[in-house]
Amino acid sequence: MDQAPEAGEFMLADLGGPVREALFPSTPVGDGFDTVVPPGHGATRLLPGATVDMLGPLGRGFRLAPTGYPIARLLLIAGAESLPLLGPLFQAAPSVVLVVEAATRAQLPPPNRFPPTVELTLVTRDGSAGYLGPLEAEGAAPAGLERAHTRLVELVAWAERICVAHDPSRYPALAALVKRVRLQPHADLAQAIVRVPMPCGAGVCDVCRVATPRGERRACVDGPVFDLLDFLPE
Amino acid sequence: MDQAPEAGEFMLADLGGPVREALFPSTPVGDGFDTVVPPGHGATRLLPGATVDMLGPLGRGFRLAPTGYPIARLLLIAGAESLPLLGPLFQAAPSVVLVVEAATRAQLPPPNRFPPTVELTLVTRDGSAGYLGPLEAEGAAPAGLERAHTRLVELVAWAERICVAHDPSRYPALAALVKRVRLQPHADLAQAIVRVPMPCGAGVCDVCRVATPRGERRACVDGPVFDLLDFLPE
Amino acid sequence: MIELAPNHKYGLAIDVPLMPASGAFGYGDAYGDLVDISGLGAIVTNPISLQPRQATQGRRIAVHEDSFVVHTGWPNPGARRVIRDYGATWERLTVPVIVHLLANHTSEVARAAALFSAVPNVRAIELGFTAAASRKRAVELVTAAAVEGDLPVIAQIPFDRVDDLAPYLARQGVDALTLTAPPRAVLPVDENGEDPGVARFGRGRLYGRALFPLLLNTLSRWAVKLPVPVIACGGIASPDDALACLTLGAAAVQVDALLWRDPSLLDRIARALAKPRAAYPAVTHLLSPNEPETEENV
Amino acid sequence: MIELAPNHKYGLAIDVPLMPASGAFGYGDAYGDLVDISGLGAIVTNPISLQPRQATQGRRIAVHEDSFVVHTGWPNPGARRVIRDYGATWERLTVPVIVHLLANHTSEVARAAALFSAVPNVRAIELGFTAAASRKRAVELVTAAAVEGDLPVIAQIPFDRVDDLAPYLARQGVDALTLTAPPRAVLPVDENGEDPGVARFGRGRLYGRALFPLLLNTLSRWAVKLPVPVIACGGIASPDDALACLTLGAAAVQVDALLWRDPSLLDRIARALAKPRAAYPAVTHLLSPNEPETEENV
Ligand SMILES: Cc1cc2nc3c(=O)[nH]c(=O)nc-3n(C[C@H](O)[C@H](O)[C@H](O)COP(=O)(O)OP(=O)(O)OC[C@H]3O[C@@H](n4cnc5c(N)ncnc54)[C@H](O)[C@@H]3O)c2cc1C
Ligand SMILES: Cc1cc2nc3c(=O)[nH]c(=O)nc-3n(C[C@H](O)[C@H](O)[C@H](O)COP(=O)(O)OP(=O)(O)OC[C@H]3O[C@@H](n4cnc5c(N)ncnc54)[C@H](O)[C@@H]3O)c2cc1C
Ligand SMILES: Cc1cc2nc3c(=O)[nH]c(=O)nc-3n(C[C@H](O)[C@H](O)[C@H](O)COP(=O)(O)O)c2cc1C
Ligand SMILES: Cc1cc2nc3c(=O)[nH]c(=O)nc-3n(C[C@H](O)[C@H](O)[C@H](O)COP(=O)(O)O)c2cc1C
Ligand code: FES
Ligand code: FES
């Protein structure tokens, strides 16, 4: 590998099937990277030490800041399943807050998985642990519970950059929240990654098209990291 | 493997392709056997120690003699390419004569490959070593050469059993030779093996049909070892 | 109990929706103890003609990657000899025997069908057609088999003739359809086999996993739509494959020449299919062939 | 030099009998340095319609074993936008550009063909048809493209319409034929992907090695027999595969979606095809489609 993929970029790996599969870095390791794949994924059948042919790095990853203008306050927002996609950002700024949302307590990641510099905010949609989700829901919370929304608004106001890895069906609502809190958000203030099959990785096959209110984009070349505000409802 | 294949019997091995392939024993080794496959054959890609799923032993092998009536004088006749098929018979009788025919000297096997009890008779079709072939050709030989035919007639008269592994297109002429020398040859006096693809090994697929003047036979269940006289022209 | 010939006076009821395809299993006794025939729904015989047929000469199989082609000329000892050799075996079987006839001439098909009708436990005729058989000729052949034979008639449809022949024969009174016979294909010949250098291509009937995605397409387009039961055939290589075919509306499945590699496949599929029908997964993302197509549902 | 449109006034001469298939390569610049376009015979664009088209929603790819199906709805920015975005790129290429048009309505095809005729270095139109297009309609579409466009017209024939459409269009004046467009297929969906549990089957255009034996059969039956050049397409995955197609009479080959796995395949095939033509192996054991069939020669 000439170069390791950065956060949100991907490698197209030949795992023996008829099409390549996208591998995203979850942790940079030396010159290479660790990746998290679902159970049963082709990559789990690889033997340790196996050589995998890869193309990449491909795609537009998370864009933290122009060189020379480092950011101090980074907000990460993840669904529990998409959390590994944000792994390479856990130490990307002096102050990192990570909001993780899961359906229920059992699906939350163990807090010891994170570097001590990451400040963790846990959210469950059933209120079984941490704040009560969903993230974008407002209104009074049942007794003994606190709404995630209130906390999220604070964090969005605080952050210099917001990086999101969640179910894309949530992006319109999250975009609306950012727009409400920040009024005139600049381009790339909030960025969101979309994970879809990307068989060609070259903008050729149209399998990875993502519909946004601003028209269709291809995840492999226009993304997979988009400006969250592209998803803002018209 | 429950049981190792005997001379002329075969195993159907699953070597990863969509059909099984027949493996013939060339040398019995302990409970198993060695087999000789052509260069490029699927089996050459197996790693040492690989487990291969096999069905068998299948087919009718060489029938030397009913139990209790051991034979003393065994004649083996092989084309150089088919020689491994007779390997398990090299020590099957106190006195074994092996006739090997090749196109030219370079294709003859090295004599040190055979047990010392085997008496070797080498034949080349171009006369570059040993007797001058082809085996069944009569008539005067060019100066300095001796016809294989003369020697073969002696050996056929001498033998109690004759086992042949050669190109099946030669079997009609060899059958005629045996018939001429032995006049009333008994069943199974001379036997010949036919090697064809045998994908099912069960008499189902008809791929292995062998045409004889006495009608079609299936190599996998009626053979692969046939009475040589089945090939006698009508 | 699955009824494969609901419109026929005798019907063709089977317990398990599974049988070997014609040509894959011989005449019933070939696999001996390797296959438990009583666990199948039926057996289908190798192709049989009225008169004996000999094998073609030359290369009869070519293997390349995951596929192989077979070209034998359908040798068989002829109807009378088959009955003499296997009639008693068939009578002892606990499952129905479906006799596969090479459908060449109406008179020959009629006579063969009449002969097999009289054999105990022969419960249906399956007809194989040439790829070039016209609709008219196919109906004549089906009619010849049905009238003379008195047994349910199943038509095994050539691979590239489904759209044309399947709905037509179903309307014209065939009792069930086998979709499909193997397609013709040409394979490059790997030069490491028995006769290196002789031929670069082999032609014949195609077998292998390659057929399965095309079979599923055919089923998804036709199985539910046709007014007679459909038997799925082509590239089925696992219990999951068999379940997929039933999910798409096949009444039963045939396992083709892939079973030569793994005769135990029949028993494994039989066990999977013996589970209660409700356990079959449901079709979700697939257009029913009767529904109009829209951008949304294709 | 290979002439792909010998009957057309301008012709379509290419140096190397190799090009990507429509849909596999984008509009020419997608693979950047990974593919040396100057080593190809031509490029074929992704399918283009006169008006912009959006992608279908829902699952667009399903992978199973060695095959995959793709279902996208052929999204594209429409003819005018494509010309604006890629016209300059095409002009700089040293090889001809073949524009693939989605052949839906004659008036749209005619207008799109006229637009592309005026673009420098666009040297032919390839038409893609729906599987259901009648002969009459197919000829109308070809005629519309030819009359308005002034360029050679290549027809990419649907997989299961070769016997029906290929000889007919060849007689009616098409300049060359691409055999074939990918077949439709249905694949069981491996439940380990992005959306477990959502769908058990995916439908779409089939790609993979499965197609190659069927392509060779189509070529062996038709390539020599048809009066116009045939471009082979379907499952080609190696230089040997490409040579096999040329041996069976194809004038050129297209590499389909298998090149996504291995973009270097194009360069490797190009190198193999650059060797002198006499080195191609000869057909030995294969019936020429013009010869009468006998027991001996089939
Ligand atoms: C131009 C052309 C195109 C063709 N296209 C295709 C094609 O797309 N796909 C394809 O598969 N074949 C194709 N074929 C081959 C053709 O379908 C058959 O080989 C041919 O029809 C053999 O049958 P027949 O009865 O017409 O010929 P005959 O010479 O009369 O047949 C000889 C004998 O073959 C036997 N026979 C062969 N097949 C069968 C069968 N299935 N059932 C019963 N008996 C059989 C019969 O005993 C028959 O009497 C094509 C042939 C030609 C000449
Ligand atoms: C009973 C039935 C059986 C079918 N069998 C098959 C089959 O065997 N194989 C198969 O592949 N399909 C099959 N189809 C699908 C059918 O071929 C196409 O989906 C249908 O023809 C779409 O084209 P249309 O113009 O008729 O429909 P429309 O609804 O008018 O088409 C909508 C639009 O789709 C676009 N379009 C779709 N395909 C193409 C194309 N290739 N080129 C250009 N534009 C295109 C055009 O823009 C067209 O205007 C079947 C459909 C039905 C209802
Ligand atoms: C008498 C006869 C016997 C045939 N036997 C077989 C056969 O055993 N297996 C097979 O796959 N095809 C068989 N075929 C069909 C051929 O394989 C093939 O489909 C036919 O020759 C098509 O050739 P073509 O496409 O070059 O015209 C037979 C055809 C005929 C006429
Ligand atoms: C408007 C429209 C768009 C289509 N787009 C695609 C496509 O992008 N990819 C594809 O493989 N098939 C496409 N098809 C065809 C379908 O995949 C498929 O062939 C068709 O729905 C056949 O379904 P049926 O056999 O169940 O009737 C399209 C069909 C229509 C009508
Ligand atoms: S992955 Fe093919 S266009 Fe994006
Ligand atoms: S190998 Fe199948 S019949 Fe002999």
PDB file of C-alpha atoms in Angstrom, chain A residues 14 16-20 38-42 45 53 55 195-197 199-200 202-211 216 218, chain D residues 23-26 30-31 34 46 53-55 57 60-61 63 65-68 70 72 75-76 192-194 258 260-263:
ATOM      1  CA  ASP A  14     -10.148  -7.971  -3.681  1.00  0.00           C
ATOM      2  CA  GLY A  16     -11.906 -13.278  -3.785  1.00  0.00           C
ATOM      3  CA  GLY A  17     -15.442 -12.375  -4.829  1.00  0.00           C
ATOM      4  CA  PRO A  18     -16.447 -11.100  -8.264  1.00  0.00           C
ATOM      5  CA  VAL A  19     -16.392  -7.474  -7.099  1.00  0.00           C
ATOM      6  CA  ARG A  20     -14.136  -5.624  -4.706  1.00  0.00           C
ATOM      7  CA  PRO A  38     -19.646  -7.246   9.948  1.00  0.00           C
ATOM      8  CA  PRO A  39     -19.781 -10.884  11.084  1.00  0.00           C
ATOM      9  CA  GLY A  40     -19.803 -13.232   8.086  1.00  0.00           C
ATOM     10  CA  HIS A  41     -18.096 -10.680   5.856  1.00  0.00           C
ATOM     11  CA  GLY A  42     -15.658 -12.110   3.284  1.00  0.00           C
ATOM     12  CA  ARG A  45     -12.335 -15.701   6.096  1.00  0.00           C
ATOM     13  CA  ASP A  53      -4.885  -6.716  -3.343  1.00  0.00           C
ATOM     14  CA  LEU A  55      -6.897  -0.114  -4.734  1.00  0.00           C
ATOM     15  CA  ARG A 195     -21.718   3.755   3.618  1.00  0.00           C
ATOM     16  CA  VAL A 196     -23.146   1.934   0.577  1.00  0.00           C
ATOM     17  CA  PRO A 197     -21.767  -0.832  -1.644  1.00  0.00           C
ATOM     18  CA  PRO A 199     -18.158  -2.012  -6.434  1.00  0.00           C
ATOM     19  CA  CYS A 200     -16.143   0.139  -8.836  1.00  0.00           C
ATOM     20  CA  ALA A 202     -14.317   5.029  -9.751  1.00  0.00           C
ATOM     21  CA  GLY A 203     -17.597   6.780 -10.458  1.00  0.00           C
ATOM     22  CA  VAL A 204     -18.442   4.293 -13.185  1.00  0.00           C
ATOM     23  CA  CYS A 205     -21.113   1.881 -12.011  1.00  0.00           C
ATOM     24  CA  ASP A 206     -23.715   4.170 -10.425  1.00  0.00           C
ATOM     25  CA  VAL A 207     -24.405   1.576  -7.735  1.00  0.00           C
ATOM     26  CA  CYS A 208     -23.312   4.005  -4.999  1.00  0.00           C
ATOM     27  CA  ARG A 209     -25.583   6.895  -5.935  1.00  0.00           C
ATOM     28  CA  VAL A 210     -26.936   8.779  -2.962  1.00  0.00           C
ATOM     29  CA  ALA A 211     -30.075  10.862  -3.325  1.00  0.00           C
ATOM     30  CA  GLU A 216     -27.721  12.647  -6.745  1.00  0.00           C
ATOM     31  CA  ARG A 218     -21.813   9.174  -5.996  1.00  0.00           C
TER      32      ARG A 218
ATOM     33  CA  GLY D  23     -21.502   0.691 -18.169  1.00  0.00           C
ATOM     34  CA  ALA D  24     -18.135  -0.720 -17.189  1.00  0.00           C
ATOM     35  CA  PHE D  25     -15.890   2.267 -17.816  1.00  0.00           C
ATOM     36  CA  GLY D  26     -17.820   5.491 -17.331  1.00  0.00           C
ATOM     37  CA  ALA D  30     -12.819   7.464 -14.620  1.00  0.00           C
ATOM     38  CA  TYR D  31      -9.886   5.063 -14.392  1.00  0.00           C
ATOM     39  CA  LEU D  34      -5.011   2.715 -14.061  1.00  0.00           C
ATOM     40  CA  ASN D  46     -21.912   4.422 -20.108  1.00  0.00           C
ATOM     41  CA  ARG D  53     -32.297   9.784 -15.595  1.00  0.00           C
ATOM     42  CA  GLN D  54     -32.078   9.172 -11.875  1.00  0.00           C
ATOM     43  CA  ALA D  55     -31.010   5.979 -10.138  1.00  0.00           C
ATOM     44  CA  GLN D  57     -33.942   3.363  -5.073  1.00  0.00           C
ATOM     45  CA  ARG D  60     -28.707  -1.949  -6.519  1.00  0.00           C
ATOM     46  CA  ILE D  61     -26.222  -4.804  -6.281  1.00  0.00           C
ATOM     47  CA  VAL D  63     -23.277 -10.585  -4.885  1.00  0.00           C
ATOM     48  CA  GLU D  65     -20.510 -16.697  -5.137  1.00  0.00           C
ATOM     49  CA  ASP D  66     -18.872 -15.842  -8.477  1.00  0.00           C
ATOM     50  CA  SER D  67     -21.705 -13.721  -9.874  1.00  0.00           C
ATOM     51  CA  PHE D  68     -23.351 -10.437  -9.176  1.00  0.00           C
ATOM     52  CA  VAL D  70     -26.650  -4.853 -10.764  1.00  0.00           C
ATOM     53  CA  THR D  72     -29.407   0.887 -11.258  1.00  0.00           C
ATOM     54  CA  PRO D  75     -28.930   7.014 -14.251  1.00  0.00           C
ATOM     55  CA  ASN D  76     -27.136   9.541 -16.428  1.00  0.00           C
ATOM     56  CA  ASN D 192     -23.760 -10.443   5.588  1.00  0.00           C
ATOM     57  CA  GLY D 193     -23.812  -7.179   3.736  1.00  0.00           C
ATOM     58  CA  GLU D 194     -24.923  -3.695   4.529  1.00  0.00           C
ATOM     59  CA  LEU D 258     -15.611  -7.774 -14.347  1.00  0.00           C
ATOM     60  CA  TRP D 260     -14.181  -3.272 -11.827  1.00  0.00           C
ATOM     61  CA  ARG D 261     -12.386  -5.959  -9.891  1.00  0.00           C
ATOM     62  CA  ASP D 262      -9.320  -5.733 -12.047  1.00  0.00           C
ATOM     63  CA  PRO D 263      -8.938  -2.575 -14.139  1.00  0.00           C
TER      64      PRO D 263
END
